[in-house]
Coordinates of C-alpha atoms in Angstrom, one line a residue:
X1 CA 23.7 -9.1 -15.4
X2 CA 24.0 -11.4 -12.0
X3 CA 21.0 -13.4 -12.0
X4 CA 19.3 -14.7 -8.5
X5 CA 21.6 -17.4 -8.0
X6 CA 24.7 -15.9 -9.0
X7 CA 23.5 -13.9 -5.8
X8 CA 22.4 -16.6 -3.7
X9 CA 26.0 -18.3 -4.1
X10 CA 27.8 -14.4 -3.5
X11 CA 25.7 -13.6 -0.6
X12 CA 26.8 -17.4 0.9
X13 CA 29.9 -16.6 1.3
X14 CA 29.6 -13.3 2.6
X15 CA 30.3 -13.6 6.8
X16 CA 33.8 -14.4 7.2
X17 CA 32.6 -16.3 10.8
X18 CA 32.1 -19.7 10.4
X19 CA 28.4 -20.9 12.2
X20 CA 30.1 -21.7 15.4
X21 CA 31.7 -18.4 15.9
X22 CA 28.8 -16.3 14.8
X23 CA 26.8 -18.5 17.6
X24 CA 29.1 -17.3 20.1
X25 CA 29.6 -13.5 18.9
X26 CA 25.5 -13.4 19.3
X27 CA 25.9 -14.4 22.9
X28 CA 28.2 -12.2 23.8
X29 CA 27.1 -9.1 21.9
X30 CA 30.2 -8.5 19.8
X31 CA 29.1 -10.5 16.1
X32 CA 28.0 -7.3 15.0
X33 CA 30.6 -5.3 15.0
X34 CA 32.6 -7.7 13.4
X35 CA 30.0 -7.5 10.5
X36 CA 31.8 -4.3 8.6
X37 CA 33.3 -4.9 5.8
X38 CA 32.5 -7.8 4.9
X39 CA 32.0 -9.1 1.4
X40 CA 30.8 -11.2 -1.0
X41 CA 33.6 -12.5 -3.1
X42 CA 32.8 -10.4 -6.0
X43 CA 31.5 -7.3 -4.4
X44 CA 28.3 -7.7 -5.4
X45 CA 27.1 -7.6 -1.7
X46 CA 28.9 -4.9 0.6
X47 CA 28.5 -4.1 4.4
X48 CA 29.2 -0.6 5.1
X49 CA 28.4 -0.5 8.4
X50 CA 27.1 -2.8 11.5
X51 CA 26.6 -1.6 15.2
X52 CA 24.2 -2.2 18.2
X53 CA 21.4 0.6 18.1
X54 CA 20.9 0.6 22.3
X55 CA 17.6 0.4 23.4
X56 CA 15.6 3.6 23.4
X57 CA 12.4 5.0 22.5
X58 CA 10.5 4.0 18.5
X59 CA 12.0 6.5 16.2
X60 CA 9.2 8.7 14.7
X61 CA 7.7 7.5 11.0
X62 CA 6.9 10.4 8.8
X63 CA 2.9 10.1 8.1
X64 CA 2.5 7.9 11.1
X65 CA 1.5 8.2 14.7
X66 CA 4.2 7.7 17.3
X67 CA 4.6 3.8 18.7
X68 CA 4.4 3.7 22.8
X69 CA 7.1 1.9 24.5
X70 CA 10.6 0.8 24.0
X71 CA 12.8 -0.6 21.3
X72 CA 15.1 -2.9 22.4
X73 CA 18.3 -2.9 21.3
X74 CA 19.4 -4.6 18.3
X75 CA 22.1 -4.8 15.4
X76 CA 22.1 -2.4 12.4
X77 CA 23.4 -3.1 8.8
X78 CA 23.6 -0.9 6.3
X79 CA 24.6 -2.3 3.0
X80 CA 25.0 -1.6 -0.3
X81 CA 24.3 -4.5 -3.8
X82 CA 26.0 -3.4 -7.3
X83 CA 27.8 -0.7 -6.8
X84 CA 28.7 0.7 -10.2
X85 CA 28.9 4.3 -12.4
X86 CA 25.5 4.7 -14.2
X87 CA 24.2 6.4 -17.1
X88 CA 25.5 10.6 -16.7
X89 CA 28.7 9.4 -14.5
X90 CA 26.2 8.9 -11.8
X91 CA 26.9 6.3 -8.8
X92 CA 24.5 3.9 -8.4
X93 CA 23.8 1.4 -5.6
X94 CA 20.6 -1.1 -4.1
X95 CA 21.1 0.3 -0.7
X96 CA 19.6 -1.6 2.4
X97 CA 19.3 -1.4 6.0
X98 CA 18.8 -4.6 8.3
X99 CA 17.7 -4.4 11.7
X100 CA 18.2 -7.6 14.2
X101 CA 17.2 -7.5 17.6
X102 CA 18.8 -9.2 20.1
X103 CA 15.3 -11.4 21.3
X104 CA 14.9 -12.6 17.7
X105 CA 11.4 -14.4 17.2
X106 CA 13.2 -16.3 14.1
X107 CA 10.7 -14.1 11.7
X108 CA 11.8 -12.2 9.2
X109 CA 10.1 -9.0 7.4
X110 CA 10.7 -6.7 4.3
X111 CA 9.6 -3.4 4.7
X112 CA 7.8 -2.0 1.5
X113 CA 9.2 1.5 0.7
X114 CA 7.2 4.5 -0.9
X115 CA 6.6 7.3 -4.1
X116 CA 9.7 6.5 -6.0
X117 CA 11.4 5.0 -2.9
X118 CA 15.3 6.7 -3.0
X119 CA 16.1 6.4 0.5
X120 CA 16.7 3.4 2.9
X121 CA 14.0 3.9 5.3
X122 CA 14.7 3.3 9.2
X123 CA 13.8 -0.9 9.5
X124 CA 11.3 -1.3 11.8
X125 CA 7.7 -2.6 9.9
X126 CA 5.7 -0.2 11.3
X127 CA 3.3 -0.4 8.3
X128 CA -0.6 -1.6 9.3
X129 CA 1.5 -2.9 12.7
X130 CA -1.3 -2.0 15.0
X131 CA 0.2 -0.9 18.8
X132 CA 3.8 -2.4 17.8
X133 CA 6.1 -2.4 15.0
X134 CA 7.5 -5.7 13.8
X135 CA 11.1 -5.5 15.2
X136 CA 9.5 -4.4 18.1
X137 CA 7.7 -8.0 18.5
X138 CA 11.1 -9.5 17.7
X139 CA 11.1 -9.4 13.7
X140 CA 14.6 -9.2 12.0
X141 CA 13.5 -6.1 9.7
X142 CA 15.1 -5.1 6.5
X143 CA 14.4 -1.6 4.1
X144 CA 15.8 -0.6 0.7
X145 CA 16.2 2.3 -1.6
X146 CA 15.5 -0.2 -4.5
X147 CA 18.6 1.0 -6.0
X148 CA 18.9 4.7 -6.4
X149 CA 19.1 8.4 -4.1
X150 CA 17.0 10.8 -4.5
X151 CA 16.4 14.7 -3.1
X152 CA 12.8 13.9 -2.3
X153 CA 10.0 11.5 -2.6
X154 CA 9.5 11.7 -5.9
X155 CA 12.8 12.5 -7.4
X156 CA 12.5 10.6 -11.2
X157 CA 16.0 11.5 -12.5
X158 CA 17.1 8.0 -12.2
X159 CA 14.5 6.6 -14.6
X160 CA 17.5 7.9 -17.8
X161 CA 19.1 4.8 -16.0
X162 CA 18.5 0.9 -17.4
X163 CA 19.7 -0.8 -14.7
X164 CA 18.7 1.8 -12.0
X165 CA 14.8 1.8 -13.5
X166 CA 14.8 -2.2 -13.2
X167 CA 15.6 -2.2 -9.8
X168 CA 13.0 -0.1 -8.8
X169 CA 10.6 -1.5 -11.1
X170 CA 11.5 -5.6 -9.6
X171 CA 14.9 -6.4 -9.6
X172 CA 16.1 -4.5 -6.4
X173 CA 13.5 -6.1 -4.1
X174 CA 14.5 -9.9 -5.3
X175 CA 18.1 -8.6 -4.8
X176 CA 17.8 -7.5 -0.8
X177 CA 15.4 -10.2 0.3
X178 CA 17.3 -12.8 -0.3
X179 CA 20.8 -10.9 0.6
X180 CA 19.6 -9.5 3.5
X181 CA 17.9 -13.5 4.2
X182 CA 21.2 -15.0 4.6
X183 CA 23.1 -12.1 6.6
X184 CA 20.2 -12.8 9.1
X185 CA 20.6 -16.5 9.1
X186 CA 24.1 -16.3 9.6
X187 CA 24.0 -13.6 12.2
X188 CA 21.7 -15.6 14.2
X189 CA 23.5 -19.5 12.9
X190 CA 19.9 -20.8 12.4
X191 CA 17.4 -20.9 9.7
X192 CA 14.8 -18.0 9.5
X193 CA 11.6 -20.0 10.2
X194 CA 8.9 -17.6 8.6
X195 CA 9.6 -14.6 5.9
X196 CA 6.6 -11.5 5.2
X197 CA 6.6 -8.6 3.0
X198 CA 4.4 -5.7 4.5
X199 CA 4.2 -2.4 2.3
X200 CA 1.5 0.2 1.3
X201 CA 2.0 2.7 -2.0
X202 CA 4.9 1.9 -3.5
X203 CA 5.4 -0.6 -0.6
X204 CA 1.8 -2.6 -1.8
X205 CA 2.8 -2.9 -5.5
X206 CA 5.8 -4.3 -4.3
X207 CA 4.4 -6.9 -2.0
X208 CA 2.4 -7.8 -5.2
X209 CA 5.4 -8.6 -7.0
X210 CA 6.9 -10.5 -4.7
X211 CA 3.6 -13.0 -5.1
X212 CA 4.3 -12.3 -9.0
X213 CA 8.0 -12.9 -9.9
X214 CA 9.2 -14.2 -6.7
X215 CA 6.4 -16.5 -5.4
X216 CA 8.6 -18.7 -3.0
X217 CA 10.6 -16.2 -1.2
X218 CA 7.9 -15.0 1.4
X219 CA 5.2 -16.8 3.3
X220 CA 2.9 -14.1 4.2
X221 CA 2.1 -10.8 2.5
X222 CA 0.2 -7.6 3.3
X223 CA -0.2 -5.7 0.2
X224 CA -1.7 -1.9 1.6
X225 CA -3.4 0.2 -1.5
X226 CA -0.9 -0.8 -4.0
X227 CA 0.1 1.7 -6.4
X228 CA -1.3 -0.1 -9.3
X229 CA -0.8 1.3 -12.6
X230 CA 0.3 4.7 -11.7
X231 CA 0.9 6.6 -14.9
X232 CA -3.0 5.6 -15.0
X233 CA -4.0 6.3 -11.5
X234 CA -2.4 9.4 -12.4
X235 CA -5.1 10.0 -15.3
X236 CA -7.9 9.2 -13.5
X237 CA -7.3 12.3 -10.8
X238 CA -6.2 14.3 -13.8
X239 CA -9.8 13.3 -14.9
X240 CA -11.6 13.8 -11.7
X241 CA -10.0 17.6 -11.9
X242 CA -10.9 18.2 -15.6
X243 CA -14.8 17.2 -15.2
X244 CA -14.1 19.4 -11.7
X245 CA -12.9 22.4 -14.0
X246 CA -15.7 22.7 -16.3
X247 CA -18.1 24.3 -12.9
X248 CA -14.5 26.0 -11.7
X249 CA -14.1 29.9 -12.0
X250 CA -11.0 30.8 -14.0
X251 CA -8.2 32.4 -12.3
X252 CA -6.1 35.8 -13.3
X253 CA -4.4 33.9 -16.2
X254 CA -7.7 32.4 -17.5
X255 CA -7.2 29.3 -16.3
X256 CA -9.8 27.3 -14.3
X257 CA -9.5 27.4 -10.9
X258 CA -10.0 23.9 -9.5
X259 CA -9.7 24.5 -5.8
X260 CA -12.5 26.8 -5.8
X261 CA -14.7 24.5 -8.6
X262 CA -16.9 23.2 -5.2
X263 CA -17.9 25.7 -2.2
X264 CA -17.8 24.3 1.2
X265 CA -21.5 24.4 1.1
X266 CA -21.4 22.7 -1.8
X267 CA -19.8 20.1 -0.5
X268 CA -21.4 20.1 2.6
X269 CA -24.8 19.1 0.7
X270 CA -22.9 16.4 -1.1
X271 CA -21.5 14.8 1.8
X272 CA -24.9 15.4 3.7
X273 CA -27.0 13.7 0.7
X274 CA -24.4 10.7 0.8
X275 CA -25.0 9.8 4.6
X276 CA -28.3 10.0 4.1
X277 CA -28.6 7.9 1.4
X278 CA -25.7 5.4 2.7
X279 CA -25.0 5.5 6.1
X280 CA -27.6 3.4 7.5
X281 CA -27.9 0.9 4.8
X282 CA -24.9 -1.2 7.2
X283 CA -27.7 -1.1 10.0
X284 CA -26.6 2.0 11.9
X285 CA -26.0 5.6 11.1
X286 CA -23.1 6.5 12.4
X287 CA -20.8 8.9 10.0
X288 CA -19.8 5.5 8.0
X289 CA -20.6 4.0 4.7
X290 CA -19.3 0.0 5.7
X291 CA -21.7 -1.0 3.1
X292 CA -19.9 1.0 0.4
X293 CA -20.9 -1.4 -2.7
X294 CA -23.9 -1.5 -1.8
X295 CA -23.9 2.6 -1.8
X296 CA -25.4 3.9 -5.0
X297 CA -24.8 7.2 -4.4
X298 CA -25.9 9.6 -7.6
X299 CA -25.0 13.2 -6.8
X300 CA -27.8 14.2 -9.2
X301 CA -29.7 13.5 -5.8
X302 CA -28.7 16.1 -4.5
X303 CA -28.9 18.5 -7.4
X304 CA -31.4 21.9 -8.5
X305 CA -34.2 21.6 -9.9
X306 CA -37.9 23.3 -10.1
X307 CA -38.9 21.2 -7.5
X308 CA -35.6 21.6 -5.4
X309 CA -34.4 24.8 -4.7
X310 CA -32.7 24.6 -1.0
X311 CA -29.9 22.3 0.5
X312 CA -28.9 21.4 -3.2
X313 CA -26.1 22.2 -6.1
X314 CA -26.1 22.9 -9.3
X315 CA -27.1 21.1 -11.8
X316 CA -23.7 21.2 -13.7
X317 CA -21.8 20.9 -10.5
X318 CA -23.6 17.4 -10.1
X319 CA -23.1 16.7 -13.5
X320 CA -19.2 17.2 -13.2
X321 CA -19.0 15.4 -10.1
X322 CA -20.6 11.9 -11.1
X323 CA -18.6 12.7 -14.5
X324 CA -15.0 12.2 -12.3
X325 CA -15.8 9.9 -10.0
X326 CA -17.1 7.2 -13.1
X327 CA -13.4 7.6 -14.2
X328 CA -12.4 7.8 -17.2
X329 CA -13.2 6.0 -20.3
X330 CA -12.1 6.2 -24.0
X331 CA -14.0 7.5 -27.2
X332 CA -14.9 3.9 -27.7
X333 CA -16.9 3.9 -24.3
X334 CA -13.9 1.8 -22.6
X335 CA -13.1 2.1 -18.8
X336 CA -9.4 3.0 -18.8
X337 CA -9.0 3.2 -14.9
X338 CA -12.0 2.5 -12.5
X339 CA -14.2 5.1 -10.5
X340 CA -14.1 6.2 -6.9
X341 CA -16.4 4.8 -4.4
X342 CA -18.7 8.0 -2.8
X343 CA -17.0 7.7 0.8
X344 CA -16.8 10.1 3.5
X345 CA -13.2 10.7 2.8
X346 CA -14.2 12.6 -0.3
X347 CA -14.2 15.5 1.0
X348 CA -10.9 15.4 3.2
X349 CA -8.9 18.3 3.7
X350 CA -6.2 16.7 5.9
X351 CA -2.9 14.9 5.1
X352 CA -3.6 14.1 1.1
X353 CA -7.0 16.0 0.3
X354 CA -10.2 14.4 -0.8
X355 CA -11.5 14.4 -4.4
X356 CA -13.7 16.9 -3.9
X357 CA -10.6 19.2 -2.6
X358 CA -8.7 19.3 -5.4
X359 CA -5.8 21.7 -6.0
X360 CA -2.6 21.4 -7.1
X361 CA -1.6 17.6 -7.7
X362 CA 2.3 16.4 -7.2
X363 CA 2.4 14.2 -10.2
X364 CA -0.8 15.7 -12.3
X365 CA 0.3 19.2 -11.4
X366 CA -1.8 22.1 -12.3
X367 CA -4.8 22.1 -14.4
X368 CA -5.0 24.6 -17.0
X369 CA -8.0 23.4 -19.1
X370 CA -11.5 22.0 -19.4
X371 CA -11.0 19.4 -22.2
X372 CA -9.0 15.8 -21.6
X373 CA -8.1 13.5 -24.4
X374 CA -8.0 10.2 -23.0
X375 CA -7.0 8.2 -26.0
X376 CA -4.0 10.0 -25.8
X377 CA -3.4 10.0 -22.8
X378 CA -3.8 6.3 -22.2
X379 CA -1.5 6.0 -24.4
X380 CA 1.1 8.4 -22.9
X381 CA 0.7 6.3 -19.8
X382 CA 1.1 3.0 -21.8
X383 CA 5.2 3.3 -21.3
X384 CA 7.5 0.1 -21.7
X385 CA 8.2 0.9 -18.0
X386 CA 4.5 1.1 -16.6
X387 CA 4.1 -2.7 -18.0
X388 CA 7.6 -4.0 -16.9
X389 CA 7.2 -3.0 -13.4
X390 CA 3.2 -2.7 -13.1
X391 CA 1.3 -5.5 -10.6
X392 CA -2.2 -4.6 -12.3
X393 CA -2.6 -7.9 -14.2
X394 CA -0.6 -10.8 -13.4
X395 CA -2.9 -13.1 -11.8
X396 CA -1.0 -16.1 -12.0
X397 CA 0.1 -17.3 -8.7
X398 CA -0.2 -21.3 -8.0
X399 CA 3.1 -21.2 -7.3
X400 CA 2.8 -19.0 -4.8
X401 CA -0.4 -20.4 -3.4
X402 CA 0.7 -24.0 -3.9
X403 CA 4.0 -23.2 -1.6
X404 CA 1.6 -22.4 1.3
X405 CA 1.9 -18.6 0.6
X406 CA -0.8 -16.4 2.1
X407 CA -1.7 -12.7 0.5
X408 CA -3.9 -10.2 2.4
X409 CA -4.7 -6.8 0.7
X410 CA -6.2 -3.8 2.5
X411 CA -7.4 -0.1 0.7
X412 CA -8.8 2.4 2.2
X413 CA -12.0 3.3 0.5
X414 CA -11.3 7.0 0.4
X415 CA -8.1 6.9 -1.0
X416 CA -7.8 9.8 -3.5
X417 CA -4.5 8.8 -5.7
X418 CA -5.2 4.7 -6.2
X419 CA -8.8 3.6 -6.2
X420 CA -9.8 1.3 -3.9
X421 CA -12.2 -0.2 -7.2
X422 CA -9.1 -0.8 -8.5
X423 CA -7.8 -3.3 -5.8
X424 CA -11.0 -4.8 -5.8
X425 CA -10.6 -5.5 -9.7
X426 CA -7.6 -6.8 -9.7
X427 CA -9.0 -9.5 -6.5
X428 CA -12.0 -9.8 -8.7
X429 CA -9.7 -11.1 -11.5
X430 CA -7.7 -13.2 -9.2
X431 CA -11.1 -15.0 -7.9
X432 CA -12.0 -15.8 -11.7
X433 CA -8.7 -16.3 -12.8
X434 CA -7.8 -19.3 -9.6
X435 CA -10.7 -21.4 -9.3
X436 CA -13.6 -19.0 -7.5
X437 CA -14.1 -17.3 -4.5
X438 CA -14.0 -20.1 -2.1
X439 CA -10.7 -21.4 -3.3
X440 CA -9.1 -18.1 -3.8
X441 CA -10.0 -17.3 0.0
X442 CA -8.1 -20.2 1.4
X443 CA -4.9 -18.2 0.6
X444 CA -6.2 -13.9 -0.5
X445 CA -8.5 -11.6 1.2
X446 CA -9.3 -7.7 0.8
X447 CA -10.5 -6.0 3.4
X448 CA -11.5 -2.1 2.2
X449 CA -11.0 0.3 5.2
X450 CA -13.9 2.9 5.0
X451 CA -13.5 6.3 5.6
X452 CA -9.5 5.8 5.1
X453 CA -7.3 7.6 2.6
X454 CA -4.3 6.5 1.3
X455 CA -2.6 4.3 3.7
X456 CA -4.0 5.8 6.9
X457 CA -6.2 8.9 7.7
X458 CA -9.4 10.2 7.3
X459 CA -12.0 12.6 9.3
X460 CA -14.3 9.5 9.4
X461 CA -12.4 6.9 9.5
X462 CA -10.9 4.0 12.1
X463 CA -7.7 3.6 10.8
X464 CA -5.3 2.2 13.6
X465 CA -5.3 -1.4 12.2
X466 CA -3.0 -4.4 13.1
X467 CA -2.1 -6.4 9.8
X468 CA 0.6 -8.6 11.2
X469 CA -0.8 -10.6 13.6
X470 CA -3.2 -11.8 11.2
X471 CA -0.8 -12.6 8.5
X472 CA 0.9 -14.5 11.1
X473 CA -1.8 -16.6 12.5
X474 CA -2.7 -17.6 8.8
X475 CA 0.8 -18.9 7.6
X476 CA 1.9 -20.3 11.0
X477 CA -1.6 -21.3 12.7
X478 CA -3.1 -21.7 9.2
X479 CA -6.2 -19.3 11.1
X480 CA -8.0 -17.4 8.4
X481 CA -9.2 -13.5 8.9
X482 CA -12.6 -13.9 9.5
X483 CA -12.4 -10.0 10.5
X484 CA -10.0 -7.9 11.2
X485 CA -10.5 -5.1 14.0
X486 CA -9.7 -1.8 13.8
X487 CA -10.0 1.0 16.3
X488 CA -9.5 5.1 15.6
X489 CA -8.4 8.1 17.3
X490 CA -11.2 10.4 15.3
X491 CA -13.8 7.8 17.4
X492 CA -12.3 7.2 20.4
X493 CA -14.6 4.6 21.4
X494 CA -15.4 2.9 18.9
X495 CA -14.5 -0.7 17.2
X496 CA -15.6 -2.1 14.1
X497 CA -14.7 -5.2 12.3
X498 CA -12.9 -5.2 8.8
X499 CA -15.2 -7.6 6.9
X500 CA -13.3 -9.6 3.7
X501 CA -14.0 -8.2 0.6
X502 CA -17.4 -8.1 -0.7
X503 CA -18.9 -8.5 2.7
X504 CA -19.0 -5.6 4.9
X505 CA -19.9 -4.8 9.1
X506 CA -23.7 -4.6 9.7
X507 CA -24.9 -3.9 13.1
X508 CA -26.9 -6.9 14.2
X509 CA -29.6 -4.3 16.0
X510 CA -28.5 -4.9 19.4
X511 CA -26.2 -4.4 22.0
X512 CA -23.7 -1.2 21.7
X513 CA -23.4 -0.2 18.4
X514 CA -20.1 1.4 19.1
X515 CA -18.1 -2.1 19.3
X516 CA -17.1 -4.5 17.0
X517 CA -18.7 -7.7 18.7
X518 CA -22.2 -6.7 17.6
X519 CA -21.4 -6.2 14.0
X520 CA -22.0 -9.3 11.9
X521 CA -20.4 -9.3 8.0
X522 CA -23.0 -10.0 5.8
X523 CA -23.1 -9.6 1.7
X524 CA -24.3 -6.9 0.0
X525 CA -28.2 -7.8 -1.8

């Protein structure tokens, strides 16, 4: 197996231009073109193809809103790292796609990918990018398939693969960053001054490992609700579900209906009990909970009894709902995988539904009964391949820190498939782990997005953010996020400040309460 400098040495030799005459081909346009086919001495690193994309409108990004404005035109690579026969006769390949525009800001950006990745996405950083993607701004952008096709988004055939499994557990993203480093330095003849990772899903797990196993290859990274011990993130809806089941009516095959467990009055009363009891605690009531740890929501609250008999639930369907959203813990009383925060994204019925609109699950798939095992099921989700590639635990990063490297996180608090708790444990175990909270913050922040699901969306929520200029005025201007804005189209007017992590927006009781310079963080009591 070619380790990292093996690759470092290939990639070096790969432009057949010496420095002065890629210098020249840049001026005059034609350098990219003359990119194809070009090698690295023993394969290892392959150009496919290389050709100005003319300027034009943003392409469209699937899940995200459309970017105003132009895209200048710029040079495309697309590439391909090992190429070999796998396991089954199958070809295998760590595609990737570079993007270089012709106004290069000498940054560089890795664009996280997403589900079980399987397709080299279009380059342009439009994750968390606010009103502009990175290669918009002037970013060199670079995507990968981390090593394998697939037929959809979640496509796991290639996991019967060794080699195919490690590169999208770590290996592939180590492999293109620093290939895809030294096409752009060559392509341009000068040093890339600053490097970021940017991803969310998939994308934010593998901004994590970059911190983790390669700590001195990027200077700034945004790591958005990273998918964090999946096979038990994966539990922990299976669990919200099963305790949902129990109150569910049971469909034409006996089995318990889940979608139908809650009625929309039902959930009505819930989400209706929660603002009451949350919303205002941030100093305004206005459809938010910013204050969400301080939100002790108990849906019992809201539940039957002899002395409540209108606007309330059952007694059992309270029961099952505080049962899932505690998560799920073993017969020894253990937490396997944290709770949900009560948010107003719980009952979401957009995009990737809320807990409390559970149906039929891509990974957890249908439920057919009202009894879970977790013991054994932790352990099914225990695989040699959850640890090898997981982020959840690793805390170790002075090397990273030490080299100047900066590491923002952001969740949304709704987020139905990875906990937004569970972000804030792992930060929690970074603090303790690296010297406190006041040293940690020098270099890590999470911010929690209320309202948001995964990644974006939400009927409550502001969640048109801008994480690159920050991480770019903290490595290069060495300007901490104090706050971080964030603006909506669900609100139209309204502005509220991210606040890091534990501190949250409170209104400071004057001036409009609809924008973000009268909101103040302050610490939950």
């Amino acid at each position: 197996m070619k380790n990292v400098l093996g690759l470092l040495v290939s990639v070096a030799l790969l432009s057949s231009c010496s420095s002065s005459t890629q210098t020249a081909a840049v001026e005059n346009g034609n350098s990219c073109s003359q990119l194809t086919g070009d090698q690295s001495h023993d394969n290892s690193v392959v150009i496919k193809s290389a050709s100005m994309v003319p300027e034009g409108p943003v392409p469209a990004v699937p899940y995200q809103r459309p970017y105003a404005g132009t895209l200048a035109s710029y040079c495309r690579v697309d590439g391909v790292i090992d190429e070999r026969i796998g396991e089954g006769g199958k070809p295998y390949a760590i595609g990737f796609a570079i993007a270089m525009p012709e106004k290069w800001n000498g940054r560089f950006m890795m664009q996280g990918g997403g589900g079980l990745n399987g397709s080299v996405a279009t380059p342009l950083g439009s994750n968390a990018a606010g009103d502009m993607t990175a290669l918009q701004r002037g970013f060199a952008v670079v995507t990968t398939d981390t090593g394998h096709q697939g037929t959809h988004g979640f496509d796991a055939s290639f996991f019967s693969d060794q080699e195919a499994t490690l590169n999208f557990l770590y290996q592939a993203i180590g492999k293109v960053a620093i290939a895809s480093k030294h096409i752009v330095a060559q392509y341009y003849a000068k040093p890339i001054e600053h490097s970021y990772y940017m991803g969310c899903s998939t994308g934010g797990r593998e901004a994590m490992i970059m911190s983790q196993r390669y700590p001195r290859l990027f200077d700034g990274i945004v790591a958005g609700a990273p998918a964090m011990r999946t096979s038990f993130s994966n539990l922990a809806d299976k669990w919200v579900m099963t305790s949902l089941a129990k109150v569910a009516p049971k469909d034409a095959q006996g089995h318990p209906d889940v979608s139908q467990a809650l009625t929309a009055q039902d959930k009505t009363i819930v989400m209706q009990g929660l603002l009451k009891q949350c919303d205002a605690i941030d100093g305004v009531a206005d459809n938010m909970i910013s204050n969400v740890v301080g939100c002790t929501f108990d849906p019992m609250s809201v539940a039957c009894s002899a002395n409540k008999t209108q606007a309330c639930i059952s007694p059992e369907k309270a029961k099952a709902i505080k049962a899932g959203f505690a998560g799920p813990k073993n017969s020894l009383g253990v937490q396997v995988y944290p709770g949900f925060w009560f948010d107003t994204g719980i009952t979401e019925t957009q995009g990737i539904p809320g807990l409390l609109n559970p149906g039929f699950h891509p990974i957890v798939g249908k439920i057919t009964s009202t009894d879970m095992n977790v013991d054994q099921e932790a352990m099914a989700a225990s695989t040699p391949a959850a640890f090898v590639g997981d982020s959840a635990y690793w805390t170790l990063l002075n090397t990273f820190s030490n080299n100047g490297g900066k590491l923002l996180f952001y969740h949304g608090v709704s987020d139905p498939w990875f906990s937004a708790q569970e972000t804030a444990r792992y930060y929690d175990q970074l603090v303790a782990d690296n010297g406190g909270k006041e040293k940690v913050s020098q270099w890590s922040r999470l911010f929690l997005v209320p309202g948001m699901g995964h990644c974006g969306g939400g009927a409550a929520a502001l969640d048109h953010l801008d994480m690159i200029d920050p991480i770019v005025e903290w490595v290069e201007q060495n300007k901490a996020p104090a706050q971080i804005q964030v603006t909506g189209q669900v609100f139209p007017d309204r502005s509220r400040p991210l606040c890091p992590y534990p501190s949250y927006a409170h209104y400071t009781g004057t001036g409009d309460s609809e924008k973000a310079e009268n909101f103040v963080c302050r610490y939950p009591e």
